[in-house]
Coordinates of C-alpha atoms and ligand atoms in Angstrom, one line a residue:
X1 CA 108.8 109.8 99.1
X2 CA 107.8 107.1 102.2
X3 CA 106.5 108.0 105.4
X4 CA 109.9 110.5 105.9
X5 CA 107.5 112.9 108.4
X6 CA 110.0 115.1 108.5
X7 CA 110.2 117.4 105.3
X8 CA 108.8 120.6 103.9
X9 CA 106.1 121.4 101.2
X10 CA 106.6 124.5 99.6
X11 CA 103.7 125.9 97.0
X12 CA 100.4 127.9 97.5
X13 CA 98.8 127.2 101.5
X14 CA 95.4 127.4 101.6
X15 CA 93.2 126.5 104.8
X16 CA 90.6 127.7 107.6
X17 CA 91.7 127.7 110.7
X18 CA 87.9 129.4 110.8
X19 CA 84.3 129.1 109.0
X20 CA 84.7 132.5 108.1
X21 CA 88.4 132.9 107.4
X22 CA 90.7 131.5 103.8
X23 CA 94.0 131.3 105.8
X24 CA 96.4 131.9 102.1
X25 CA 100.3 132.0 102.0
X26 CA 101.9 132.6 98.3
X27 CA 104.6 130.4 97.4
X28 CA 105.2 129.6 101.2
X29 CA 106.2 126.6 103.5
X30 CA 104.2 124.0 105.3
X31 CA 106.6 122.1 107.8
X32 CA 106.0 118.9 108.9
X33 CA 107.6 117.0 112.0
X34 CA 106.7 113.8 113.3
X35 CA 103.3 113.6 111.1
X36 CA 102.5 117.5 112.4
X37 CA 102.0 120.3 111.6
X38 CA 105.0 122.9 113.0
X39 CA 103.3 125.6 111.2
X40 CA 103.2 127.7 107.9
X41 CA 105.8 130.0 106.9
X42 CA 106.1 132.9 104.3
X43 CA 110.0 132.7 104.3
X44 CA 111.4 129.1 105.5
X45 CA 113.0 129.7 108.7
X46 CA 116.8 128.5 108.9
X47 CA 116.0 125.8 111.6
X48 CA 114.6 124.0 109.1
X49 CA 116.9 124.4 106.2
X50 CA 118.0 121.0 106.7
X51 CA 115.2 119.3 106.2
X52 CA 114.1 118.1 102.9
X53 CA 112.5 120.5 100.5
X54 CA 109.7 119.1 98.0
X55 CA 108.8 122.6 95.3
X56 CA 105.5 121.9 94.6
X57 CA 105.7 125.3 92.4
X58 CA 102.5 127.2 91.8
X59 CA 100.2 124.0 93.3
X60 CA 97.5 124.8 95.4
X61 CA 98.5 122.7 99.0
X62 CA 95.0 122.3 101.3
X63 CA 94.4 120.0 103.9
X64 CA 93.1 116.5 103.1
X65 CA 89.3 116.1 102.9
X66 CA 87.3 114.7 105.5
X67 CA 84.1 112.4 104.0
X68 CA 82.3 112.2 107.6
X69 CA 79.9 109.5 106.0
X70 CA 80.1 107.4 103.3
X71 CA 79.2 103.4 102.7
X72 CA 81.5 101.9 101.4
X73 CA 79.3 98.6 99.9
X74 CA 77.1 101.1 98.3
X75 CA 79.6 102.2 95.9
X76 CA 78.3 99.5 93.7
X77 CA 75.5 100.6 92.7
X78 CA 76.1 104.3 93.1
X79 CA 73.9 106.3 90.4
X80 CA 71.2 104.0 90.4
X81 CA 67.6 104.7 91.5
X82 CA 67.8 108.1 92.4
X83 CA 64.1 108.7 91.7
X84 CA 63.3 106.5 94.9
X85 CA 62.6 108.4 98.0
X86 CA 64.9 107.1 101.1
X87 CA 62.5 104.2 102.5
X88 CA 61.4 102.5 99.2
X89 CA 65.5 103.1 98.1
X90 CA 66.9 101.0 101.1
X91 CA 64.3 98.2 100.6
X92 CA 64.7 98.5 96.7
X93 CA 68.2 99.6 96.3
X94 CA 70.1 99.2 99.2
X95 CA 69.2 96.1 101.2
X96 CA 69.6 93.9 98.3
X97 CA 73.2 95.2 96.9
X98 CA 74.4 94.8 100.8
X99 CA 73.0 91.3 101.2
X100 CA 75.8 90.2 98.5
X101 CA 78.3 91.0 101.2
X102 CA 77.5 87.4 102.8
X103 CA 79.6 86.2 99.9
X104 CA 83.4 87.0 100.2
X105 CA 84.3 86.9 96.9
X106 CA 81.8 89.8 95.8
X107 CA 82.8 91.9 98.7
X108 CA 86.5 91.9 97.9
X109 CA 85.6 93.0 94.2
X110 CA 83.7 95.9 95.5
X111 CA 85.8 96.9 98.6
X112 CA 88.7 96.7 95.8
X113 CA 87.0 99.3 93.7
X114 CA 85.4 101.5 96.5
X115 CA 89.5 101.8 98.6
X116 CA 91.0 102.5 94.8
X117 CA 88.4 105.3 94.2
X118 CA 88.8 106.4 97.8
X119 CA 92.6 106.3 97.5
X120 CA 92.9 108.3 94.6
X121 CA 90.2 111.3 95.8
X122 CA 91.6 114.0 97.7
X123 CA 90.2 112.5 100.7
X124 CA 92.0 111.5 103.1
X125 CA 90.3 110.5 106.3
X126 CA 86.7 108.9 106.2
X127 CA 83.5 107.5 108.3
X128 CA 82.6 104.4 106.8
X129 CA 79.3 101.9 106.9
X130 CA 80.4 98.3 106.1
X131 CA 77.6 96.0 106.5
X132 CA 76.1 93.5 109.0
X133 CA 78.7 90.9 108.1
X134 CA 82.2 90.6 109.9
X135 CA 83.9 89.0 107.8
X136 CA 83.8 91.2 104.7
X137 CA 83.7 94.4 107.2
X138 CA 87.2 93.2 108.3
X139 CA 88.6 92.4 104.8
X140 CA 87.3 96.2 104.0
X141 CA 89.4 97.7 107.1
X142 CA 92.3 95.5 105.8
X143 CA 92.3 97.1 102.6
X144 CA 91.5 100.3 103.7
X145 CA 94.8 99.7 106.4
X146 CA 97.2 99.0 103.2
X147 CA 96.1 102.2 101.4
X148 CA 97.7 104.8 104.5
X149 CA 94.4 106.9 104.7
X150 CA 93.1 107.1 108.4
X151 CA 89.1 105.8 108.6
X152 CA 86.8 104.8 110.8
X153 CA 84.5 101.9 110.0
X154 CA 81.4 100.4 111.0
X155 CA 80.1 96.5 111.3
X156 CA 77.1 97.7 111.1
X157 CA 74.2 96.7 113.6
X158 CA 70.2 96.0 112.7
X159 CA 68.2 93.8 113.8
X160 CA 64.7 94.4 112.8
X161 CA 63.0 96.2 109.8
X162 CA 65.6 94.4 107.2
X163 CA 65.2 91.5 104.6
X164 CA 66.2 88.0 105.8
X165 CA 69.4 87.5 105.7
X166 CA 70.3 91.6 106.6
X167 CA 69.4 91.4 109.8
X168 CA 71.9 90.6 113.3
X169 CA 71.0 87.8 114.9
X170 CA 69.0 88.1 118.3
X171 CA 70.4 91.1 120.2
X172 CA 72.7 88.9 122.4
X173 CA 74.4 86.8 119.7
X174 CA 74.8 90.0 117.7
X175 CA 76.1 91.9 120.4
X176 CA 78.4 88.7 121.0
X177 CA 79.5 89.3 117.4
X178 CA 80.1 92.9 117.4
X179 CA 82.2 92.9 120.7
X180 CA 84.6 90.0 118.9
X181 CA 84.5 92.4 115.7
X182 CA 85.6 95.6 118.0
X183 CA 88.6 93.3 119.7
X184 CA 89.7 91.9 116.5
X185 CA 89.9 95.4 114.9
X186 CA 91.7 97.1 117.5
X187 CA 94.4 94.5 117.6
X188 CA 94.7 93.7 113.9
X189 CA 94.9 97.6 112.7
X190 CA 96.4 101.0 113.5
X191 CA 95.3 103.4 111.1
X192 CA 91.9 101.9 110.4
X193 CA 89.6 101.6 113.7
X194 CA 86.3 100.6 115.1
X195 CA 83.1 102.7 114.9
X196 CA 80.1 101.4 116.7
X197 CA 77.3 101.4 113.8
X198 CA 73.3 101.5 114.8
X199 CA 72.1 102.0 110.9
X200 CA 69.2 103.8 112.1
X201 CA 66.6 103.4 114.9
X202 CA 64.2 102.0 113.0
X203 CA 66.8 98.9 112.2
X204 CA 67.6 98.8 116.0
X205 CA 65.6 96.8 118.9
X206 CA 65.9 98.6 122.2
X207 CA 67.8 95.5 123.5
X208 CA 70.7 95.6 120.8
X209 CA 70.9 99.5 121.3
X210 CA 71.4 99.4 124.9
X211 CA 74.2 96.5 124.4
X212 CA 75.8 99.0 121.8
X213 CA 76.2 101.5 124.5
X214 CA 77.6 99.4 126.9
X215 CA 80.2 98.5 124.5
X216 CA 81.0 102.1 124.0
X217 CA 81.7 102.3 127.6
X218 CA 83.3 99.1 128.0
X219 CA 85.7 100.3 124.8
X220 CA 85.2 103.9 124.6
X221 CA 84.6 104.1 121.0
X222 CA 83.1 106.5 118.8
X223 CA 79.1 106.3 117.6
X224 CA 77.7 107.0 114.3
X225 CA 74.1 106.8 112.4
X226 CA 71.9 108.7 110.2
X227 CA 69.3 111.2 112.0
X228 CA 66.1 112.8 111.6
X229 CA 66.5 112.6 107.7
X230 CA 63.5 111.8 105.8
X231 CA 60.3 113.2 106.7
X232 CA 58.3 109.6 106.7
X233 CA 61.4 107.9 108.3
X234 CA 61.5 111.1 111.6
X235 CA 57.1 109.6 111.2
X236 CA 58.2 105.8 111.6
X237 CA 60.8 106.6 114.7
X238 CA 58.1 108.7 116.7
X239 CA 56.0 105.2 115.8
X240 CA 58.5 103.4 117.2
X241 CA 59.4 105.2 120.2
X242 CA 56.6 107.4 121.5
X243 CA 58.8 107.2 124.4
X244 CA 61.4 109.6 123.1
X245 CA 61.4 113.3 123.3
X246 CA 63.1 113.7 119.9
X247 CA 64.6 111.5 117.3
X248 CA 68.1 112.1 118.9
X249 CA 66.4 111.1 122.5
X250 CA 65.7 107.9 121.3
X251 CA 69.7 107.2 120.8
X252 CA 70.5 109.5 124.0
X253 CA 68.5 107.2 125.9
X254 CA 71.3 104.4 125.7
X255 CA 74.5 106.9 125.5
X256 CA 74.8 106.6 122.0
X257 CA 73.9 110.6 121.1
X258 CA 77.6 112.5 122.0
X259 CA 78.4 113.5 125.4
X260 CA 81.3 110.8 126.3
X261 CA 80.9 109.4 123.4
X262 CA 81.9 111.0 120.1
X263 CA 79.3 111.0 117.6
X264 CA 78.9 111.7 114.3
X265 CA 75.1 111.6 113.1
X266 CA 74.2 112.1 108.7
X267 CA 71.7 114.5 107.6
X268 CA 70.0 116.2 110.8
X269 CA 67.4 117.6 107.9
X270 CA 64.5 117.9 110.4
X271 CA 65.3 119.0 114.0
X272 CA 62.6 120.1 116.3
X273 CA 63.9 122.2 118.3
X274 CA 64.5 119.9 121.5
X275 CA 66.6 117.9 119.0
X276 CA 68.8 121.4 118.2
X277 CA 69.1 121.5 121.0
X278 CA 70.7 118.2 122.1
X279 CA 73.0 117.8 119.3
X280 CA 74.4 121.4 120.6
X281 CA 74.5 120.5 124.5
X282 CA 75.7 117.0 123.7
X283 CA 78.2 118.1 121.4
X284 CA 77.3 115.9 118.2
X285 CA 78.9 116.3 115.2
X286 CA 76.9 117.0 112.4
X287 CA 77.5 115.3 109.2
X288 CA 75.8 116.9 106.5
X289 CA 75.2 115.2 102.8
X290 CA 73.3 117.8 100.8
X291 CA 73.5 115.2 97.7
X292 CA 72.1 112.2 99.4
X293 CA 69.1 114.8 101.3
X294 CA 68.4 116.1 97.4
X295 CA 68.7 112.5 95.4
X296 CA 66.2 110.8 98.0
X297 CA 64.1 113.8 98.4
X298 CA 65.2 114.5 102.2
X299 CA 65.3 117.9 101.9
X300 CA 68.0 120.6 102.6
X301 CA 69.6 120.7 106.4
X302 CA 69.7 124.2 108.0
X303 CA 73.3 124.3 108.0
X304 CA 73.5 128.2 108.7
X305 CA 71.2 127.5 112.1
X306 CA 74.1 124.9 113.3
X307 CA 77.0 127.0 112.1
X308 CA 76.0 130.1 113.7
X309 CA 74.8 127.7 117.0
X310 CA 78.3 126.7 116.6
X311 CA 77.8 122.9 116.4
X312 CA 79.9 121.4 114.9
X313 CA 79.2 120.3 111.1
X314 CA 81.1 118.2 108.5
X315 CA 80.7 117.0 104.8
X316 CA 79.4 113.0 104.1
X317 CA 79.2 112.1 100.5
X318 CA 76.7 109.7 101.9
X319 CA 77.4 107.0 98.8
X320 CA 75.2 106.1 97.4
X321 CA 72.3 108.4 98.9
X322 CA 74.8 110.3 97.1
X323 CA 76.7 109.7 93.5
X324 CA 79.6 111.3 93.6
X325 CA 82.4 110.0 96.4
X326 CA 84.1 113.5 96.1
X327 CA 84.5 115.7 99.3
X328 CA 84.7 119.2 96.7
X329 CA 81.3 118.2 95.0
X330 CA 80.0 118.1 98.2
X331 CA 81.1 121.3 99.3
X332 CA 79.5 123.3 96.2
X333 CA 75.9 120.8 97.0
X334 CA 76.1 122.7 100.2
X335 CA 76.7 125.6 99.1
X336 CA 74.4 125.5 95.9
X337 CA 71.4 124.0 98.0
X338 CA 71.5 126.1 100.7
X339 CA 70.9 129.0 98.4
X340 CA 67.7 127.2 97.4
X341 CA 66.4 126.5 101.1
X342 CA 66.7 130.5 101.5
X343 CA 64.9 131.0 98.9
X344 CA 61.9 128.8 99.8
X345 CA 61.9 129.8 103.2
X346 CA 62.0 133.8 102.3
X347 CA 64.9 134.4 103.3
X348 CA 64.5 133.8 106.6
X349 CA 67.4 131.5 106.9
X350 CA 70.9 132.7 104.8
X351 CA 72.8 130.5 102.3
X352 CA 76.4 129.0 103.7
X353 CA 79.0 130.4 101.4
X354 CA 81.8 128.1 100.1
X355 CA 84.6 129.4 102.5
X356 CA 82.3 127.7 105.4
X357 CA 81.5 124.6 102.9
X358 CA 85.3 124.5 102.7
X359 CA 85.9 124.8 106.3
X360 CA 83.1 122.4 106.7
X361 CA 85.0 119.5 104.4
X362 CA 88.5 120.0 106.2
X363 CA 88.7 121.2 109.8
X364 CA 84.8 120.9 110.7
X365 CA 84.8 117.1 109.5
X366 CA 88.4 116.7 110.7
X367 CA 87.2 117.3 114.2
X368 CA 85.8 113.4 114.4
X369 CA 89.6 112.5 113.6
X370 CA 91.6 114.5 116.3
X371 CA 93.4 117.3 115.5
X372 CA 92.3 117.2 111.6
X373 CA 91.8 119.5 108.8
X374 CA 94.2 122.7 109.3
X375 CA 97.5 123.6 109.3
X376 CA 97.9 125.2 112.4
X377 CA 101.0 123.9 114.3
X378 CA 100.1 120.8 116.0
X379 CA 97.5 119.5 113.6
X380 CA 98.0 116.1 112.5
X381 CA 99.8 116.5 108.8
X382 CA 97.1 115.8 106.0
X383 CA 97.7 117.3 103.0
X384 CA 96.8 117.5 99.3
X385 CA 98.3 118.7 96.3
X386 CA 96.4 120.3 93.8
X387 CA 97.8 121.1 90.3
X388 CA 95.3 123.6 88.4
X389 CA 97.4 124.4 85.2
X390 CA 94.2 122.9 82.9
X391 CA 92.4 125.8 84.9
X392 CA 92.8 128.8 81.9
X393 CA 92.0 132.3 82.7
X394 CA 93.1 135.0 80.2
X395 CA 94.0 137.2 83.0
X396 CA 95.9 136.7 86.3
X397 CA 93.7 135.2 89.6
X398 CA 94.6 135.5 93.3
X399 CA 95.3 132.0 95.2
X400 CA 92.0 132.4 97.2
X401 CA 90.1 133.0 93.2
X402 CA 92.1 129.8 92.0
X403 CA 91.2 127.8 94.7
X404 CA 87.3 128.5 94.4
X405 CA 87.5 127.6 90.7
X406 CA 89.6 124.4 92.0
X407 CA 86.3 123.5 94.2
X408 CA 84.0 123.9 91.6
X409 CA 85.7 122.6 89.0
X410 CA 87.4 120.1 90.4
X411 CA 87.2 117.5 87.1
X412 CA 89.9 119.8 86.0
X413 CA 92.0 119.5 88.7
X414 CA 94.8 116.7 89.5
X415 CA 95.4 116.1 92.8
X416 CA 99.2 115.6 92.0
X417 CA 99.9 113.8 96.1
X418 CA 98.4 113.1 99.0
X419 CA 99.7 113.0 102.5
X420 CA 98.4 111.9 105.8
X421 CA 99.9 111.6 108.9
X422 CA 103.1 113.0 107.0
X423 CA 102.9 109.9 105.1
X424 CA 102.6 109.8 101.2
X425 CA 99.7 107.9 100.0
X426 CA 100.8 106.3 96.5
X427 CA 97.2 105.8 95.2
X428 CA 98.4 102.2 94.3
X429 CA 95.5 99.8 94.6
X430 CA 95.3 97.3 97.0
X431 CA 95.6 93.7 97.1
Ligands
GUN501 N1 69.1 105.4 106.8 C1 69.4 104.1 107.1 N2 70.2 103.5 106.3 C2 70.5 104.4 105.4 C3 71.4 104.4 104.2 O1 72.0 103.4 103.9 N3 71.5 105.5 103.6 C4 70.8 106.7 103.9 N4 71.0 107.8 103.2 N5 70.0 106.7 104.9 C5 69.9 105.6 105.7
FE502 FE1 73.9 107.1 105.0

């Protein structure tokens, strides 16, 4: 099938149109016109008999995954030195593997391995860190552009606090850089666009931060970073800005913490309070990579506090703070490691159950995309495929049973297609 955008999926619907609610239609009828959503039927109404039919018979069909933050040259060495904690990983780990993206050659090798694996997940819509260099960001975008998945990704920006050769030049020339990035990006691709990319305060000069938000007003684009997630990196910030009232402050000083511009900040693992409360009143997305906080010793994020503070919260596979570049994974980390912050703090806080981790990894995360991540009519058309035949169970399971054992055991699973924007992704891999 090609980007049709008109046809019906008929099989098992499964979504959340709420945290708290598995939206579940047996052998039913998910319509899709113009790369929407018209809506989910039990019986297929005649207006649409027309259309064409594709029987995806007893499949699980959820929406596509959302991976809220991910880097995308970190893939390369994902698995390795997980007993580092964050700081001494970046300067170990991190910082070296991304200075390699200087050289073409090497980034095209990796970019080609990271979009395959990207492709081929049930993902279908992702917030991506490239690196400081331009040219290899754009070859990324261009590959991610060939695939059909909708991403945002990120040149990203630092200037201080980085190896030679990984750091922007001076703020002006690097702002220079960034803005011809941005221009060249929005011109050269639709489906892949521009995300404005402080790494983290401590990589950032005031000077190039306070560029970066005048480029967000100048182009209205969206903002993301990592936030308050290790407790000697939330140390070095208050160092470096005594200034600011919280972590957060410190980017809401130059219009680059939500408000009028949509941002999506990783981790949020240690919020004072004030900072609570501005990712709430500023309307910040939360993305949340309970992997990444565990492997470099973050901690857990108090994901019940934001959920029931309604702020809005989606998954990041954070790779390679995190291993694994599966969205699923991710929603049984949160789910499992939330169960073990309870318990440390006495129960004072409760565990997230896996019908919020799953509304977290579609609709929650979707929400830095548009309309993303349910099937209610109107929403843009992502959609995956999930045959679970290899799934035995000596007695029969309800949809809602099958697709919990789907989410945890996923390695069983094969995601037999993947749609976004009512357009089939192939899964073939790029040149
Ligand atoms: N903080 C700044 N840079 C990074 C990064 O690459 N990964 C993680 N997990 N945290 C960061
Ligand atoms: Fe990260």
């Amino acid at each position: 099938m090609t980007g049709g955008e008109h046809f019906v999926l008929s099989g098992h619907i499964v979504y959340t149109p709420d945290k708290n609610t598995f939206s579940i239609t047996e052998n039913g009828y998910l319509v899709c016109e113009g790369g929407h959503v018209t809506g989910v039927f039990a019986t297929l109404p005649e207006r649409f008999s027309a259309l064409p039919l594709y029987r995806y018979t007893d499949c699980l069909i959820i929406p596509g995954l959302c991976d809220t933050h991910v880097h995308a040259p970190q893939y390369a060495f994902r698995g390795l030195g997980m007993d580092l904690e964050l700081i001494d990983w970046l300067d170990r780990r991190a910082f070296p593997q991304e200075l390699r993206y200087a050289d073409l050659a090497y980034a095209e090798r990796a970019y080609g391995q990271f979009v395959s694996a990207l492709t081929q997940s049930a993902t279908t819509r992702a917030a991506v860190f490239g690196t400081i260099h331009v040219s290899a960001t754009l070859r990324l975008m261009e590959m991610l552009e060939k695939t059909g998945l909708r991403c945002l990704v990120g040149k990203v920006n630092m200037d201080r606090n980085a190896p030679d050769g990984l750091r922007d030049p001076e703020p002006d020339e690097a702002l220079e850089q960034t803005e011809k990035w941005v221009k060249q990006a929005l011109s050269r691709f639709e489906r892949t666009r521009p995300i404005l990319t402080p790494r983290f305060v401590p990589s950032c000069t005031d000077r190039l931060m306070e560029g970066l938000g005048e480029l967000q007003r100048a182009y209205g684009l969206p903002v993301q970073s990592h936030l308050s997630e290790n407790v000697s990196e939330v140390e070095w910030v208050r160092e470096l800005c005594p200034w600011a009232e919280s972590y957060g402050g410190a980017y809401a000083r130059y219009g680059l913490f939500g408000g009028a511009a949509p941002t999506v900040m990783a981790h949020c693992v240690h919020p004072t309070d004030a900072e609570f409360d501005l990712i709430r009143r500023q309307d910040v997305l939360v993305s949340h990579c309970p992997a990444s906080n565990a492997n470099l010793s973050s901690g857990v994020a108090p994901v019940g506090r934001y959920l029931d503070a309604g702020i809005r919260v989606g998954l990041g596979t954070d790779v390679a703070g995190g291993f694994d570049l599966s969205i699923f994974r991710a929603m049984t980390d949160a789910v499992q490691f939330s169960k073990l912050r309870a318990h440390f703090m006495g129960m004072r806080e409760r565990p997230v159950t896996l019908c919020e981790a799953f509304y977290m990894g579609t609709k929650g995360g979707g929400t830095l995309f548009g309309k993303v991540g349910s099937f209610e009519p109107g929403y843009l058309f992502d959609a995956v495929v999930l045959n679970d035949h290899r799934l035995k169970a000596p007695g029969a399971l309800s949809i809602q049973e099958r697709l919990e054992r789907a989410v945890y055991l996923e390695k069983d699973v094969v995601i037999e297609h993947k749609f976004v924007q009512g357009s089939e992704i192939t899964g073939g891999v790029p040149e």
